[in-house]
C-alpha cells in the first residue's frame, strides 16, 4: 500500500513541528467547513418553504446529530490506531482498523436508520410546535435514509487522516457539497421532472451526497486491501475491533453526552426570549469560523502524537502537542480580537435590528474571552486521545460541560435574569476548567508510559 502521507518522520525543530501540524490540519479544517456549508445550503433552500419548515428542519438537525455523535466519536479510534500503526512502520495495519470501524459503522448506521423512520414520539415528548412536527419527521427520515453509509464515511475519513492523508477526504467533501447543492435544489422544488419532496428533498440530497462520498473512499480502501502485502503480524479482526473500541467508545460517549448537554443548554435558552435565542444562533454561527479550525488542529494533534508514540518517542509526541497548542492558541486568539473589537460590524451582516446587534456584540465579547481557553482545551483533548489516555479526558469533558454549561444557562440566564449573555458565561467556566485540568494531565506525563509498552504486543490498549 502506498500511503499518501504528507508527514515527515521527525520534526527537527519547533518550526518544523508547527509546519507538520498545519500541513495536516488545514485540509481537515476545509472539510469541516465544507460539512457546515452543506447544512447552510440546505437551510437556505428550505427557508423558502416557510417558517414552520425551517423550524422543523432545525429541530430534526439537532436530533440527527444526537444520533450520529456517538458513532462519529467511536470512529476516532480508527484514526488513533492507524496513526500508531504508521509510527510503528506498520501503516498497512490501518486497513484492518478501518475494516473494524466500518463494521461498527454499518451496524450503528442500520440502528439509526431504523430508529429514525418515525420520530413523532420524540418530537411530542420535546413539546415541539405541532406545526413543525411533520416537517421535522419528514426531514429526519430522509436525512437518515443512507445512515449506514454516513457512518461508514466517518470511519473511512478517520482512517485516511490517521495515515496522514487529510487532503483526499477534503477533496471528496468539497465535491460532495456540489452534489448536495444540485440535488437539494432539484428535489426540494421538483425540477427536471423529479418529484417535489420539500424538506425531505433537502435531507435526501445530503444523504445521497454522503453516500457517494462513502463509496468513493470505500473504493480506495478496497484497492489498498487487495494490494496489501502478506503480514503475519497484522491484527486479527477481533484485536482490531478491540483496539478501536478502547479508544473510540469513551470518545463516543463523550461526544454523545456533550451533545446532550448542549441540547439542554439550548432548551433552557429558549426561555430567555426570542432576541436572546436569535443572538445565540448568530453568534454561534460566527464563532464556528474559529472553532472548526481549532478542531482541525486537535485532530492533527491526535495523529501526530499517536504516530510519535507508535515510534516509541514520547518527547516527539510532547513536541507535537505543544506545537499544536501554539498553532491553535495563536489562531483563536486572533479570532478573539476580531470578535471583541469587531462584534458590532459582524452582527450587522446578519441583522439590522439594534437590540439584536447589541446582544450579538456582547456575546462575541464573551466568546473572545473563552477563545484561547477553548483552543487549548480542544487540542489537549486531541493530544490525550492520540496518546490513548482517553477515559480521563472523556470524563473531564463530560463533567465540565454538564457542570458549567446547562447550569450557567439556568442560573445566570434564567434565574438571575442575565439573559443569553449570562448563559454564555458557562462557556468560560467549561473551557477554563477543562484547559487547566487537561494541561495538568498532559504535563503530569501519565501517557508517556504507553510508549514503553512493547510495540509487537499492541494488545495493551
Coordinates of C-alpha atoms in Angstrom, one line a residue:
X1 CA 0.0 0.0 0.0
X2 CA 1.3 3.4 -1.0
X3 CA 0.3 5.7 1.9
X4 CA -0.4 9.3 0.9
X5 CA 1.3 10.6 4.0
X6 CA 2.3 14.2 3.9
X7 CA 4.2 13.9 7.2
X8 CA 7.9 13.7 7.7
X9 CA 9.3 11.1 10.1
X10 CA 10.6 13.6 12.6
X11 CA 10.2 17.3 13.4
X12 CA 13.7 18.6 14.0
X13 CA 12.5 22.0 15.4
X14 CA 9.5 23.8 16.8
X15 CA 9.0 25.4 13.4
X16 CA 9.1 22.0 11.7
X17 CA 6.5 20.7 14.2
X18 CA 4.2 23.6 13.6
X19 CA 4.5 23.1 9.9
X20 CA 3.5 19.5 10.2
X21 CA 0.6 20.4 12.4
X22 CA -0.7 23.0 9.8
X23 CA 0.0 20.7 6.8
X24 CA -2.3 18.0 8.3
X25 CA -4.8 20.4 9.9
X26 CA -5.7 22.8 7.1
X27 CA -7.4 20.2 4.8
X28 CA -9.4 18.9 7.9
X29 CA -10.5 22.5 8.6
X30 CA -11.6 23.0 5.0
X31 CA -13.5 19.7 5.1
X32 CA -15.2 20.6 8.4
X33 CA -16.2 24.0 7.0
X34 CA -17.5 22.1 3.9
X35 CA -19.7 20.0 6.1
X36 CA -21.1 23.2 7.7
X37 CA -21.7 24.7 4.3
X38 CA -23.7 21.6 3.3
X39 CA -26.1 22.3 6.2
X40 CA -26.2 26.0 5.4
X41 CA -27.2 25.3 1.8
X42 CA -30.0 23.0 3.0
X43 CA -31.2 25.7 5.4
X44 CA -31.1 28.4 2.7
X45 CA -33.1 26.3 0.2
X46 CA -35.6 25.2 2.8
X47 CA -36.1 28.8 4.0
X48 CA -38.3 29.5 1.0
X49 CA -40.8 26.9 2.2
X50 CA -41.8 28.9 5.3
X51 CA -41.0 29.3 9.0
X52 CA -42.5 26.0 10.1
X53 CA -40.5 24.1 7.5
X54 CA -37.3 25.9 8.6
X55 CA -38.0 25.3 12.3
X56 CA -38.8 21.7 11.7
X57 CA -35.5 21.2 9.8
X58 CA -33.7 22.9 12.7
X59 CA -35.2 20.5 15.3
X60 CA -34.5 17.5 13.1
X61 CA -30.9 18.5 12.5
X62 CA -30.3 18.5 16.3
X63 CA -31.9 15.1 16.7
X64 CA -29.9 13.7 13.7
X65 CA -26.7 14.9 15.2
X66 CA -27.6 13.3 18.6
X67 CA -27.9 10.0 16.7
X68 CA -24.6 10.4 14.9
X69 CA -22.5 12.0 17.6
X70 CA -21.7 8.7 19.4
X71 CA -20.8 6.9 16.2
X72 CA -18.6 9.7 15.0
X73 CA -16.8 9.7 18.3
X74 CA -16.2 6.0 18.3
X75 CA -14.7 6.3 14.8
X76 CA -11.9 8.5 16.3
X77 CA -10.5 5.1 17.5
X78 CA -9.8 4.2 13.8
X79 CA -7.7 7.4 13.4
X80 CA -5.6 6.9 16.6
X81 CA -5.0 3.2 15.9
X82 CA -4.0 3.9 12.3
X83 CA -1.6 6.7 13.4
X84 CA 0.1 4.4 16.0
X85 CA 0.5 1.7 13.3
X86 CA 2.1 4.2 10.9
X87 CA 4.5 5.2 13.6
X88 CA 5.4 1.6 14.1
X89 CA 6.2 1.3 10.4
X90 CA 3.1 -0.9 10.0
X91 CA 0.9 1.6 8.1
X92 CA -1.0 -1.2 6.3
X93 CA -2.4 -2.2 9.7
X94 CA -4.6 0.9 9.3
X95 CA -6.5 -1.1 6.8
X96 CA -7.5 -3.6 9.5
X97 CA -8.6 -0.8 11.9
X98 CA -10.6 0.8 9.0
X99 CA -12.3 -2.5 8.5
X100 CA -13.2 -2.8 12.2
X101 CA -14.5 0.7 12.2
X102 CA -16.5 0.1 9.0
X103 CA -18.2 -3.0 10.6
X104 CA -19.2 -0.9 13.6
X105 CA -20.3 1.9 11.4
X106 CA -22.6 -0.2 9.3
X107 CA -24.2 -1.8 12.3
X108 CA -24.7 1.5 14.1
X109 CA -26.0 3.1 10.9
X110 CA -28.6 0.4 10.4
X111 CA -29.8 1.0 14.0
X112 CA -30.0 4.8 13.3
X113 CA -31.9 4.1 10.1
X114 CA -34.5 2.0 12.0
X115 CA -34.9 4.5 14.9
X116 CA -35.4 7.5 12.6
X117 CA -38.2 6.1 10.5
X118 CA -40.7 7.9 12.6
X119 CA -39.6 10.2 15.5
X120 CA -43.0 11.7 16.2
X121 CA -42.9 10.3 19.8
X122 CA -39.6 12.2 20.4
X123 CA -40.9 15.4 18.9
X124 CA -44.1 15.3 21.0
X125 CA -42.0 14.5 24.1
X126 CA -39.9 17.6 23.4
X127 CA -43.0 19.7 23.1
X128 CA -42.1 20.7 19.6
X129 CA -44.6 23.1 17.9
X130 CA -47.2 20.7 16.3
X131 CA -47.0 22.8 13.1
X132 CA -43.3 21.9 12.8
X133 CA -43.6 18.2 13.6
X134 CA -44.5 17.0 10.0
X135 CA -41.5 18.8 8.6
X136 CA -39.1 17.6 11.3
X137 CA -40.3 14.0 10.9
X138 CA -40.0 14.1 7.1
X139 CA -36.6 15.7 7.1
X140 CA -35.1 13.3 9.6
X141 CA -36.4 10.2 7.9
X142 CA -34.9 11.4 4.6
X143 CA -31.7 12.6 6.1
X144 CA -31.0 9.1 7.7
X145 CA -32.1 7.1 4.6
X146 CA -28.4 6.1 4.0
X147 CA -27.3 6.2 7.6
X148 CA -25.1 3.2 7.3
X149 CA -23.1 4.9 4.5
X150 CA -23.0 8.2 6.5
X151 CA -21.4 6.3 9.4
X152 CA -19.1 4.4 7.0
X153 CA -17.9 7.7 5.6
X154 CA -16.8 8.7 9.1
X155 CA -14.8 5.5 9.6
X156 CA -13.0 5.9 6.3
X157 CA -12.3 9.6 6.8
X158 CA -10.7 8.8 10.1
X159 CA -8.6 6.1 8.5
X160 CA -7.2 8.4 5.8
X161 CA -6.5 11.1 8.3
X162 CA -4.8 8.6 10.6
X163 CA -2.3 7.6 7.9
X164 CA -1.5 11.3 7.2
X165 CA -3.8 11.9 4.2
X166 CA -6.2 14.7 5.1
X167 CA -6.4 16.1 1.5
X168 CA -8.3 13.2 -0.1
X169 CA -11.2 13.4 2.3
X170 CA -11.2 17.2 1.9
X171 CA -11.4 16.9 -1.9
X172 CA -14.2 14.4 -1.6
X173 CA -16.1 16.5 0.9
X174 CA -15.9 19.6 -1.4
X175 CA -17.2 17.6 -4.4
X176 CA -20.0 16.3 -2.2
X177 CA -21.0 19.8 -1.5
X178 CA -21.6 20.4 -5.2
X179 CA -23.6 17.2 -5.4
X180 CA -25.7 18.1 -2.4
X181 CA -26.5 21.7 -3.6
X182 CA -27.6 20.4 -7.0
X183 CA -29.7 17.6 -5.7
X184 CA -31.3 19.7 -2.9
X185 CA -32.4 22.4 -5.4
X186 CA -33.7 19.7 -7.7
X187 CA -35.5 17.6 -5.1
X188 CA -36.9 20.3 -2.9
X189 CA -38.7 22.1 -5.8
X190 CA -39.2 19.2 -8.2
X191 CA -37.1 20.4 -11.1
X192 CA -36.2 18.4 -14.2
X193 CA -39.3 16.1 -13.8
X194 CA -38.2 14.9 -10.3
X195 CA -40.8 14.7 -7.6
X196 CA -41.3 17.8 -5.4
X197 CA -40.2 16.5 -2.0
X198 CA -40.0 19.7 0.0
X199 CA -37.9 19.4 3.2
X200 CA -37.5 15.6 2.6
X201 CA -35.6 16.6 -0.6
X202 CA -33.0 18.5 1.4
X203 CA -32.5 15.6 3.7
X204 CA -32.3 13.1 0.9
X205 CA -29.9 15.2 -1.0
X206 CA -27.4 15.3 1.9
X207 CA -27.8 11.6 2.5
X208 CA -27.1 10.8 -1.2
X209 CA -24.1 13.1 -1.2
X210 CA -22.6 11.5 1.9
X211 CA -23.3 8.1 0.5
X212 CA -21.4 8.9 -2.7
X213 CA -18.5 10.2 -0.7
X214 CA -18.5 7.0 1.4
X215 CA -18.4 4.8 -1.8
X216 CA -15.5 6.8 -3.2
X217 CA -13.5 6.3 0.0
X218 CA -14.5 2.7 0.1
X219 CA -13.0 2.2 -3.4
X220 CA -9.7 3.5 -2.1
X221 CA -9.8 1.1 0.9
X222 CA -10.8 -1.9 -1.3
X223 CA -7.9 -1.2 -3.7
X224 CA -5.4 -0.9 -0.9
X225 CA -6.7 -4.0 0.7
X226 CA -6.3 -6.0 -2.5
X227 CA -2.7 -4.8 -2.9
X228 CA -1.6 -5.3 0.7
X229 CA 1.4 -7.5 1.4
X230 CA 1.0 -10.6 3.5
X231 CA 1.7 -9.8 7.1
X232 CA 1.6 -12.4 9.8
X233 CA 1.7 -9.7 12.5
X234 CA -1.4 -7.9 11.2
X235 CA -4.1 -7.6 13.9
X236 CA -6.9 -10.1 13.8
X237 CA -10.4 -8.8 13.2
X238 CA -11.3 -9.1 16.9
X239 CA -8.0 -7.5 18.0
X240 CA -8.5 -4.6 15.6
X241 CA -12.1 -4.1 16.9
X242 CA -11.0 -4.2 20.5
X243 CA -8.3 -1.6 19.9
X244 CA -10.6 0.7 18.0
X245 CA -13.2 0.4 20.8
X246 CA -10.7 1.0 23.6
X247 CA -10.1 4.5 22.2
X248 CA -13.4 5.1 20.4
X249 CA -16.0 4.1 23.0
X250 CA -15.0 6.6 25.7
X251 CA -14.7 9.3 23.0
X252 CA -18.1 8.4 21.5
X253 CA -19.8 8.6 25.0
X254 CA -18.1 12.0 25.5
X255 CA -19.4 13.3 22.1
X256 CA -22.9 12.0 22.8
X257 CA -23.2 13.3 26.3
X258 CA -21.6 16.7 25.4
X259 CA -24.2 17.0 22.6
X260 CA -27.0 16.2 25.1
X261 CA -25.6 18.9 27.4
X262 CA -25.6 21.5 24.6
X263 CA -29.1 20.4 23.7
X264 CA -30.2 21.0 27.3
X265 CA -28.4 24.4 27.2
X266 CA -30.4 25.3 24.1
X267 CA -33.7 24.2 25.6
X268 CA -33.1 26.4 28.7
X269 CA -32.1 29.2 26.5
X270 CA -35.5 29.0 24.8
X271 CA -37.0 30.6 28.0
X272 CA -34.9 33.8 27.8
X273 CA -36.7 35.4 24.9
X274 CA -36.7 35.4 21.1
X275 CA -34.0 38.1 20.8
X276 CA -31.7 36.1 23.0
X277 CA -32.2 32.9 21.1
X278 CA -31.7 34.7 17.7
X279 CA -28.5 36.3 19.0
X280 CA -27.3 32.9 20.2
X281 CA -27.8 31.4 16.8
X282 CA -26.0 34.3 15.0
X283 CA -23.0 34.3 17.5
X284 CA -22.7 30.5 17.3
X285 CA -22.5 30.7 13.5
X286 CA -19.8 33.3 13.7
X287 CA -17.6 31.5 16.2
X288 CA -17.7 28.3 14.2
X289 CA -15.2 30.1 11.9
X290 CA -12.6 29.8 14.7
X291 CA -13.9 26.7 16.4
X292 CA -13.8 24.3 13.4
X293 CA -10.1 25.2 12.6
X294 CA -9.4 24.6 16.2
X295 CA -11.0 21.2 16.0
X296 CA -8.9 20.5 12.9
X297 CA -5.7 21.3 14.8
X298 CA -6.9 18.9 17.6
X299 CA -7.4 16.1 15.0
X300 CA -3.9 16.8 13.7
X301 CA -2.5 16.6 17.2
X302 CA -4.2 13.2 17.6
X303 CA -2.5 11.8 14.5
X304 CA 1.0 13.3 15.2
X305 CA 1.0 12.3 18.9
X306 CA -0.1 8.8 18.0
X307 CA 2.4 8.4 15.3
X308 CA 5.3 9.6 17.6
X309 CA 4.2 7.2 20.3
X310 CA 3.9 4.4 17.8
X311 CA 7.6 5.0 17.2
X312 CA 8.2 5.0 20.9
X313 CA 9.2 8.6 21.0
X314 CA 7.3 10.4 23.8
X315 CA 9.4 13.5 23.6
X316 CA 8.5 13.9 20.0
X317 CA 4.8 13.4 21.0
X318 CA 5.2 16.2 23.6
X319 CA 6.8 18.4 21.0
X320 CA 3.9 17.9 18.6
X321 CA 1.3 18.5 21.2
X322 CA 2.9 21.8 22.2
X323 CA 3.3 22.8 18.6
X324 CA -0.4 22.2 18.1
X325 CA -1.2 24.2 21.2
X326 CA 0.7 27.2 19.9
X327 CA -1.0 27.0 16.5
X328 CA -4.5 26.7 17.9
X329 CA -4.0 29.4 20.6
X330 CA -2.4 31.9 18.1
X331 CA -5.2 31.4 15.6
X332 CA -8.1 31.5 18.1
X333 CA -6.6 34.5 20.0
X334 CA -6.5 36.4 16.7
X335 CA -10.1 35.5 16.1
X336 CA -10.9 36.6 19.6
X337 CA -9.5 40.0 19.0
X338 CA -11.7 40.3 15.9
X339 CA -14.8 39.2 17.8
X340 CA -14.0 41.6 20.7
X341 CA -13.4 44.7 18.6
X342 CA -15.5 44.0 15.5
X343 CA -18.5 42.3 17.0
X344 CA -20.9 45.1 16.1
X345 CA -19.8 45.2 12.5
X346 CA -20.1 41.4 12.2
X347 CA -23.6 41.4 13.7
X348 CA -24.8 44.0 11.1
X349 CA -24.0 41.4 8.4
X350 CA -26.9 39.3 9.8
X351 CA -29.4 41.8 11.0
X352 CA -30.4 45.5 11.2
X353 CA -32.3 45.2 14.5
X354 CA -30.4 47.4 17.0
X355 CA -31.3 45.3 20.1
X356 CA -30.2 42.1 18.3
X357 CA -27.0 43.7 17.1
X358 CA -26.1 44.8 20.6
X359 CA -26.8 41.3 22.1
X360 CA -24.7 39.6 19.4
X361 CA -21.9 42.1 20.1
X362 CA -21.9 41.3 23.8
X363 CA -21.9 37.5 23.1
X364 CA -18.9 37.9 20.8
X365 CA -17.1 39.7 23.6
X366 CA -17.7 36.7 25.8
X367 CA -16.6 34.5 23.0
X368 CA -13.3 36.5 22.7
X369 CA -12.6 35.7 26.4
X370 CA -13.0 31.9 26.0
X371 CA -11.4 31.6 22.6
X372 CA -7.9 30.9 23.8
X373 CA -9.1 28.6 26.6
X374 CA -11.3 26.7 24.1
X375 CA -8.3 26.3 21.7
X376 CA -6.1 24.9 24.5
X377 CA -8.9 22.5 25.7
X378 CA -9.7 21.2 22.3
X379 CA -6.1 20.5 21.4
X380 CA -5.2 18.9 24.7
X381 CA -8.1 16.5 24.3
X382 CA -6.9 15.6 20.9
X383 CA -3.4 15.0 22.1
X384 CA -4.5 12.8 25.0
X385 CA -6.7 10.9 22.6
X386 CA -3.7 10.3 20.4
X387 CA -1.8 9.1 23.4
X388 CA -4.7 6.7 24.2
X389 CA -5.3 8.5 27.5
X390 CA -9.0 8.7 26.6
X391 CA -11.0 7.7 29.7
X392 CA -9.8 10.5 31.9
X393 CA -10.1 13.1 29.1
X394 CA -13.6 11.9 28.3
X395 CA -14.7 12.0 31.9
X396 CA -13.3 15.5 32.3
X397 CA -15.1 16.8 29.2
X398 CA -18.4 15.3 30.2
X399 CA -18.1 16.7 33.8
X400 CA -17.0 20.2 32.7
X401 CA -19.8 20.7 30.2
X402 CA -22.6 19.4 32.3
X403 CA -21.5 21.3 35.4
X404 CA -20.9 24.6 33.7
X405 CA -23.0 25.0 30.5
X406 CA -26.6 24.0 31.3
X407 CA -26.0 25.1 34.9
X408 CA -25.0 28.6 33.8
X409 CA -27.9 28.8 31.4
X410 CA -30.3 28.0 34.2
X411 CA -28.7 30.1 37.0
X412 CA -27.4 33.2 35.2
X413 CA -29.6 33.2 32.1
X414 CA -32.9 32.3 33.7
X415 CA -33.0 32.6 37.4
X416 CA -30.8 35.8 37.8
X417 CA -32.3 37.3 34.6
X418 CA -29.0 38.0 32.9
X419 CA -30.3 36.5 29.7
X420 CA -28.3 34.9 26.9
X421 CA -25.1 36.8 27.8
X422 CA -25.3 35.3 31.3
X423 CA -25.9 31.9 29.9
X424 CA -22.8 32.1 27.7
X425 CA -20.7 32.7 30.8
X426 CA -20.8 29.0 31.3
X427 CA -18.6 28.5 28.3
X428 CA -15.8 30.5 30.1
X429 CA -16.1 28.2 33.1
X430 CA -16.2 25.0 31.0
X431 CA -13.2 25.9 28.8
X432 CA -11.2 27.4 31.7
X433 CA -11.6 24.4 34.0
X434 CA -11.1 22.0 31.1
X435 CA -8.0 23.6 29.8
X436 CA -6.4 23.8 33.2
X437 CA -7.1 20.2 34.2
X438 CA -6.2 18.8 30.7
X439 CA -2.9 20.7 30.8
X440 CA -2.2 19.3 34.3
X441 CA -2.9 15.8 33.0
X442 CA -0.7 16.2 29.9
X443 CA 2.3 17.7 31.9
X444 CA 2.0 15.0 34.5
X445 CA 3.0 12.6 31.8
X446 CA 0.9 9.5 32.6
X447 CA 0.5 9.0 28.8
X448 CA 4.3 8.5 28.4
X449 CA 4.1 5.0 29.9
X450 CA 2.0 3.9 27.0
X451 CA 5.0 4.5 24.7
X452 CA 7.0 2.0 26.7
X453 CA 4.6 -0.9 26.0
X454 CA 6.2 -3.5 23.7
X455 CA 5.1 -2.5 20.2
X456 CA 4.9 -6.1 19.0
X457 CA 2.2 -6.6 21.6
X458 CA -0.2 -3.9 20.9
X459 CA -2.9 -5.6 22.8
X460 CA -2.2 -3.3 25.8
X461 CA -4.8 -0.8 24.7

